[in-house]
Amino acid sequence: MPGYRLYGWRQTGSMAIEAALAEAAVPHDYLPVSRKTDANLRPEFTAINPRQQLPALVLPDGTVVTEGPAILSHIADAFPQARLAPERGSSARATHDRWLAFLHANVYEAMLRESYPDRYTTDPACAPAVSAAATAYVHWHFRILEAELGDGPFFFGPRLSMIDIYLWMLCCWVDAGWLADTCPAIDRLRAAASARPALAAVLDRHFGPED
Ligand SMILES: N[C@@H](CCC(=O)N[C@@H](CS)C(=O)NCC(=O)O)C(=O)O
C-alpha cells in the first residue's frame, strides 16, 4: 500500500513538513523536485500542484495537500501521539492555528515578495523597492510575534508544536544578526528547535553542504 509522499527541495517550504514528519516519526517517500532546473514547472508536478510550488504532500489515499499550515495540521491530527498541536476544538488549538495562519499569510508571503519582487510589480524598476518594503513587513510581523512569546523556549513553553516548527523554518530566511538583536525570544526558540536531533538533521539537509 502506498504511503505518504512529500514533494520538496532544499531551502524551500518543504523544510517544515520534513521536520514535522521527522518529529512524528511518519514513514514517507521524499520526492525531490529540483528548483535548479525548474522541475516544479513541468506538467508532471503541475498535475499535483497547479500552483507549481513546493511543498506538496500526497496522503496514502492519494489526496493532495498543499499550503504549509494545512499540511502541518493534517500531520498533527493524523498522528496525535506526537502531540505537535493542541487538541482540536480547544482554545489552545485556536491560538495555535491563529499564529500558524499569521506566519503563513503575513510572513511567508512577504518573504516571497522579498525574494521574487518582480512578480509583484509590472514595473521592473520598482522591484528593489517592493523587496525592501517586504523586508520591513517581515520584521514588523516578527516583532509582533516576539511580544507574544512567554518564557519559552517554545510557543507553548516546553512542548514543541507546529508553530515552532514553522517559525524555526522562517528564521532561516531572516538575517541572523537582526534576529538575535531584535527578537531574542524567537532566536531562543530557533536555537532550541535546532538542538532537537530530528530538526538538526533536517536543517543540515537544507542548509548544510550540498551532496
Ligand atoms: N503558499 C505556499 C507557498 C509555497 C511556495 O512559495 N513555495 C516556493 C518554495 S519556498 C516555491 O515552490 N516556489 C516556486 C515558484 O513559485 O515558482 C505554501 O504555503 O506552501
mmCIF file of C-alpha atoms and ligand atoms in Angstrom:
data_model
loop_
_atom_site.group_PDB
_atom_site.id
_atom_site.type_symbol
_atom_site.label_atom_id
_atom_site.label_comp_id
_atom_site.label_asym_id
_atom_site.label_seq_id
_atom_site.Cartn_x
_atom_site.Cartn_y
_atom_site.Cartn_z
ATOM 1 C CA MET A 1 0.000 0.000 0.000
ATOM 2 C CA PRO A 2 1.421 3.428 -0.894
ATOM 3 C CA GLY A 3 2.339 5.672 1.994
ATOM 4 C CA TYR A 4 2.902 9.389 2.365
ATOM 5 C CA ARG A 5 4.777 11.118 -0.443
ATOM 6 C CA LEU A 6 6.406 14.507 0.114
ATOM 7 C CA TYR A 7 7.460 16.630 -2.836
ATOM 8 C CA GLY A 8 10.165 19.056 -1.766
ATOM 9 C CA TRP A 9 13.532 20.665 -2.323
ATOM 10 C CA ARG A 10 16.355 22.214 -0.347
ATOM 11 C CA GLN A 11 15.692 25.573 1.296
ATOM 12 C CA THR A 12 12.004 25.606 0.420
ATOM 13 C CA GLY A 13 8.827 25.351 2.468
ATOM 14 C CA SER A 14 9.172 21.575 2.462
ATOM 15 C CA MET A 15 11.666 22.045 5.302
ATOM 16 C CA ALA A 16 8.869 22.469 7.888
ATOM 17 C CA ILE A 17 6.997 19.465 6.547
ATOM 18 C CA GLU A 18 10.099 17.255 6.643
ATOM 19 C CA ALA A 19 10.664 18.428 10.209
ATOM 20 C CA ALA A 20 7.087 17.622 11.266
ATOM 21 C CA LEU A 21 7.202 14.187 9.624
ATOM 22 C CA ALA A 22 10.514 13.506 11.372
ATOM 23 C CA GLU A 23 9.249 14.647 14.785
ATOM 24 C CA ALA A 24 6.119 12.495 14.401
ATOM 25 C CA ALA A 25 8.199 9.581 13.035
ATOM 26 C CA VAL A 26 5.985 9.250 9.953
ATOM 27 C CA PRO A 27 7.430 6.965 7.278
ATOM 28 C CA HIS A 28 7.280 8.660 3.901
ATOM 29 C CA ASP A 29 8.896 8.842 0.497
ATOM 30 C CA TYR A 30 10.689 12.076 -0.332
ATOM 31 C CA LEU A 31 10.467 13.090 -3.972
ATOM 32 C CA PRO A 32 12.898 15.869 -4.889
ATOM 33 C CA VAL A 33 11.541 18.466 -7.335
ATOM 34 C CA SER A 34 14.535 20.474 -8.469
ATOM 35 C CA ARG A 35 14.201 24.237 -8.215
ATOM 36 C CA LYS A 36 17.554 24.472 -10.020
ATOM 37 C CA THR A 37 16.058 23.004 -13.174
ATOM 38 C CA ASP A 38 12.544 24.397 -12.549
ATOM 39 C CA ALA A 39 11.198 20.856 -12.336
ATOM 40 C CA ASN A 40 8.268 22.342 -10.416
ATOM 41 C CA LEU A 41 7.058 23.895 -13.689
ATOM 42 C CA ARG A 42 6.878 20.565 -15.525
ATOM 43 C CA PRO A 43 3.491 19.005 -16.350
ATOM 44 C CA GLU A 44 4.082 16.036 -14.015
ATOM 45 C CA PHE A 45 4.343 18.316 -10.986
ATOM 46 C CA THR A 46 1.770 20.844 -12.232
ATOM 47 C CA ALA A 47 -0.717 17.959 -12.217
ATOM 48 C CA ILE A 48 -0.040 17.585 -8.487
ATOM 49 C CA ASN A 49 0.038 21.279 -7.586
ATOM 50 C CA PRO A 50 -1.327 23.675 -10.209
ATOM 51 C CA ARG A 51 0.455 26.495 -8.306
ATOM 52 C CA GLN A 52 3.725 24.741 -9.234
ATOM 53 C CA GLN A 53 5.008 25.267 -5.716
ATOM 54 C CA LEU A 54 6.595 23.144 -3.035
ATOM 55 C CA PRO A 55 5.749 21.562 -0.716
ATOM 56 C CA ALA A 56 3.023 19.094 -1.640
ATOM 57 C CA LEU A 57 2.126 16.101 0.483
ATOM 58 C CA VAL A 58 0.236 13.187 -1.045
ATOM 59 C CA LEU A 59 -1.643 11.141 1.529
ATOM 60 C CA PRO A 60 -1.815 7.338 1.361
ATOM 61 C CA ASP A 61 -5.300 7.538 -0.243
ATOM 62 C CA GLY A 62 -3.991 9.854 -2.991
ATOM 63 C CA THR A 63 -5.346 13.129 -1.556
ATOM 64 C CA VAL A 64 -3.031 16.031 -2.388
ATOM 65 C CA VAL A 65 -2.429 18.606 0.349
ATOM 66 C CA THR A 66 -0.611 21.856 -0.387
ATOM 67 C CA GLU A 67 -0.129 25.031 1.708
ATOM 68 C CA GLY A 68 2.181 24.549 4.669
ATOM 69 C CA PRO A 69 -0.270 25.058 7.564
ATOM 70 C CA ALA A 70 -2.834 22.673 6.028
ATOM 71 C CA ILE A 71 -0.153 20.008 5.717
ATOM 72 C CA LEU A 72 1.093 20.599 9.264
ATOM 73 C CA SER A 73 -2.454 20.473 10.671
ATOM 74 C CA HIS A 74 -3.052 17.182 8.899
ATOM 75 C CA ILE A 75 0.131 15.664 10.316
ATOM 76 C CA ALA A 76 -0.753 16.871 13.830
ATOM 77 C CA ASP A 77 -4.251 15.387 13.609
ATOM 78 C CA ALA A 78 -3.303 12.143 11.865
ATOM 79 C CA PHE A 79 -0.517 11.436 14.368
ATOM 80 C CA PRO A 80 -1.882 12.782 17.681
ATOM 81 C CA GLN A 81 0.581 10.676 19.704
ATOM 82 C CA ALA A 82 3.321 13.087 18.565
ATOM 83 C CA ARG A 83 1.415 15.925 20.294
ATOM 84 C CA LEU A 84 2.515 18.538 17.798
ATOM 85 C CA ALA A 85 -0.677 20.616 18.185
ATOM 86 C CA PRO A 86 -3.181 21.131 20.997
ATOM 87 C CA GLU A 87 -6.431 19.156 20.913
ATOM 88 C CA ARG A 88 -8.880 20.169 18.164
ATOM 89 C CA GLY A 89 -11.631 22.459 19.436
ATOM 90 C CA SER A 90 -9.609 23.681 22.416
ATOM 91 C CA SER A 91 -8.740 27.337 22.966
ATOM 92 C CA ALA A 92 -5.072 26.388 22.780
ATOM 93 C CA ARG A 93 -5.687 24.902 19.332
ATOM 94 C CA ALA A 94 -7.401 28.111 18.203
ATOM 95 C CA THR A 95 -4.340 30.041 19.387
ATOM 96 C CA HIS A 96 -2.053 27.566 17.640
ATOM 97 C CA ASP A 97 -3.956 27.852 14.369
ATOM 98 C CA ARG A 98 -4.111 31.633 14.675
ATOM 99 C CA TRP A 99 -0.351 32.035 14.779
ATOM 100 C CA LEU A 100 0.288 29.405 12.161
ATOM 101 C CA ALA A 101 -2.049 31.286 9.809
ATOM 102 C CA PHE A 102 -0.399 34.570 10.844
ATOM 103 C CA LEU A 103 3.022 33.260 9.889
ATOM 104 C CA HIS A 104 1.827 31.777 6.626
ATOM 105 C CA ALA A 105 -0.311 34.681 5.422
ATOM 106 C CA ASN A 106 1.887 37.525 6.582
ATOM 107 C CA VAL A 107 5.473 36.361 6.956
ATOM 108 C CA TYR A 108 5.924 33.595 4.384
ATOM 109 C CA GLU A 109 4.023 35.571 1.770
ATOM 110 C CA ALA A 110 6.132 38.685 2.452
ATOM 111 C CA MET A 111 9.285 36.599 2.154
ATOM 112 C CA LEU A 112 8.149 35.624 -1.328
ATOM 113 C CA ARG A 113 7.742 39.331 -2.163
ATOM 114 C CA GLU A 114 11.223 39.895 -0.778
ATOM 115 C CA SER A 115 12.778 37.125 -2.901
ATOM 116 C CA TYR A 116 10.687 37.443 -6.066
ATOM 117 C CA PRO A 117 9.758 41.176 -6.151
ATOM 118 C CA ASP A 118 9.426 41.162 -9.946
ATOM 119 C CA ARG A 119 6.281 39.035 -9.533
ATOM 120 C CA TYR A 120 4.626 41.792 -7.515
ATOM 121 C CA THR A 121 5.062 44.772 -9.827
ATOM 122 C CA THR A 122 4.532 45.456 -13.505
ATOM 123 C CA ASP A 123 7.425 47.943 -13.380
ATOM 124 C CA PRO A 124 10.830 46.205 -13.113
ATOM 125 C CA ALA A 125 12.365 49.424 -11.788
ATOM 126 C CA CYS A 126 10.143 49.118 -8.710
ATOM 127 C CA ALA A 127 11.327 45.619 -7.810
ATOM 128 C CA PRO A 128 14.049 46.711 -5.339
ATOM 129 C CA ALA A 129 11.539 48.907 -3.507
ATOM 130 C CA VAL A 130 8.999 46.068 -3.368
ATOM 131 C CA SER A 131 11.677 43.832 -1.868
ATOM 132 C CA ALA A 132 12.790 46.428 0.683
ATOM 133 C CA ALA A 133 9.200 47.071 1.772
ATOM 134 C CA ALA A 134 8.682 43.326 2.134
ATOM 135 C CA THR A 135 11.722 43.050 4.433
ATOM 136 C CA ALA A 136 10.276 45.778 6.670
ATOM 137 C CA TYR A 137 6.924 43.962 6.648
ATOM 138 C CA VAL A 138 8.570 40.676 7.673
ATOM 139 C CA HIS A 139 10.413 42.443 10.506
ATOM 140 C CA TRP A 140 7.204 44.075 11.758
ATOM 141 C CA HIS A 141 5.467 40.694 11.977
ATOM 142 C CA PHE A 142 8.436 39.083 13.726
ATOM 143 C CA ARG A 143 8.280 41.852 16.332
ATOM 144 C CA ILE A 144 4.543 41.245 16.842
ATOM 145 C CA LEU A 145 5.206 37.563 17.464
ATOM 146 C CA GLU A 146 8.201 38.313 19.685
ATOM 147 C CA ALA A 147 5.855 40.164 22.044
ATOM 148 C CA GLU A 148 3.583 37.090 22.230
ATOM 149 C CA LEU A 149 6.265 34.645 23.352
ATOM 150 C CA GLY A 150 6.474 33.831 27.033
ATOM 151 C CA ASP A 151 9.301 32.106 28.870
ATOM 152 C CA GLY A 152 9.698 29.572 26.088
ATOM 153 C CA PRO A 153 11.684 28.036 24.821
ATOM 154 C CA PHE A 154 8.705 27.224 22.552
ATOM 155 C CA PHE A 155 5.410 28.995 21.909
ATOM 156 C CA PHE A 156 3.608 26.705 24.391
ATOM 157 C CA GLY A 157 6.519 26.530 26.824
ATOM 158 C CA PRO A 158 8.470 23.275 26.928
ATOM 159 C CA ARG A 159 6.302 21.480 24.323
ATOM 160 C CA LEU A 160 7.177 21.787 20.633
ATOM 161 C CA SER A 161 4.258 22.491 18.299
ATOM 162 C CA MET A 162 3.757 23.171 14.609
ATOM 163 C CA ILE A 163 4.056 26.913 15.263
ATOM 164 C CA ASP A 164 7.614 26.380 16.470
ATOM 165 C CA ILE A 165 8.489 24.191 13.507
ATOM 166 C CA TYR A 166 7.115 26.733 11.029
ATOM 167 C CA LEU A 167 8.720 29.701 12.775
ATOM 168 C CA TRP A 168 12.032 27.828 13.013
ATOM 169 C CA MET A 169 11.972 27.433 9.232
ATOM 170 C CA LEU A 170 11.136 31.105 8.673
ATOM 171 C CA CYS A 171 14.039 32.096 10.962
ATOM 172 C CA CYS A 172 16.399 30.545 8.389
ATOM 173 C CA TRP A 173 15.294 33.215 5.919
ATOM 174 C CA VAL A 174 15.864 36.323 8.029
ATOM 175 C CA ASP A 175 19.161 37.983 8.817
ATOM 176 C CA ALA A 176 20.646 36.075 11.777
ATOM 177 C CA GLY A 177 22.177 39.193 13.367
ATOM 178 C CA TRP A 178 18.910 41.141 13.100
ATOM 179 C CA LEU A 179 17.025 38.247 14.665
ATOM 180 C CA ALA A 180 19.412 37.876 17.610
ATOM 181 C CA ASP A 181 19.431 41.635 18.292
ATOM 182 C CA THR A 182 15.744 42.356 17.809
ATOM 183 C CA CYS A 183 13.866 39.171 18.666
ATOM 184 C CA PRO A 184 15.739 37.341 21.459
ATOM 185 C CA ALA A 185 12.766 35.137 22.394
ATOM 186 C CA ILE A 186 12.286 33.979 18.787
ATOM 187 C CA ASP A 187 16.029 33.439 18.483
ATOM 188 C CA ARG A 188 15.942 31.305 21.638
ATOM 189 C CA LEU A 189 13.073 29.294 20.132
ATOM 190 C CA ARG A 190 15.078 28.854 16.917
ATOM 191 C CA ALA A 191 18.107 27.586 18.844
ATOM 192 C CA ALA A 192 16.013 25.205 20.971
ATOM 193 C CA ALA A 193 14.368 23.777 17.853
ATOM 194 C CA SER A 194 17.720 23.404 16.073
ATOM 195 C CA ALA A 195 19.052 21.459 19.072
ATOM 196 C CA ARG A 196 16.457 18.689 18.593
ATOM 197 C CA PRO A 197 18.087 15.779 16.756
ATOM 198 C CA ALA A 198 15.260 15.367 14.235
ATOM 199 C CA LEU A 199 15.272 19.053 13.358
ATOM 200 C CA ALA A 200 19.064 19.311 13.320
ATOM 201 C CA ALA A 201 19.140 16.642 10.613
ATOM 202 C CA VAL A 202 16.547 18.498 8.540
ATOM 203 C CA LEU A 203 18.414 21.788 9.000
ATOM 204 C CA ASP A 204 21.583 20.153 7.750
ATOM 205 C CA ARG A 205 19.824 18.712 4.686
ATOM 206 C CA HIS A 206 18.506 22.162 3.789
ATOM 207 C CA PHE A 207 21.344 24.478 4.754
ATOM 208 C CA GLY A 208 24.353 22.177 5.094
ATOM 209 C CA PRO A 209 26.725 21.361 2.261
ATOM 210 C CA GLU A 210 25.064 20.053 -0.895
ATOM 211 C CA ASP A 211 25.704 16.412 -1.822
HETATM 212 N N1 LIG B 1 1.592 29.257 -0.106
HETATM 213 C C1 LIG B 1 2.521 28.184 -0.403
HETATM 214 C C2 LIG B 1 3.828 28.824 -0.843
HETATM 215 C C3 LIG B 1 4.811 27.796 -1.342
HETATM 216 C C4 LIG B 1 5.979 28.439 -2.043
HETATM 217 O O1 LIG B 1 6.015 29.638 -2.313
HETATM 218 N N2 LIG B 1 6.985 27.594 -2.352
HETATM 219 C C5 LIG B 1 8.155 28.052 -3.057
HETATM 220 C C6 LIG B 1 9.409 27.477 -2.447
HETATM 221 S S1 LIG B 1 9.662 28.083 -0.812
HETATM 222 C C7 LIG B 1 8.092 27.549 -4.478
HETATM 223 O O2 LIG B 1 7.846 26.376 -4.704
HETATM 224 N N3 LIG B 1 8.297 28.445 -5.426
HETATM 225 C C8 LIG B 1 8.338 28.114 -6.798
HETATM 226 C C9 LIG B 1 7.655 29.154 -7.610
HETATM 227 O O3 LIG B 1 6.830 29.914 -7.071
HETATM 228 O O4 LIG B 1 7.933 29.197 -8.801
HETATM 229 C C10 LIG B 1 2.731 27.302 0.820
HETATM 230 O O5 LIG B 1 2.492 27.723 1.939
HETATM 231 O O6 LIG B 1 3.121 26.128 0.681
#
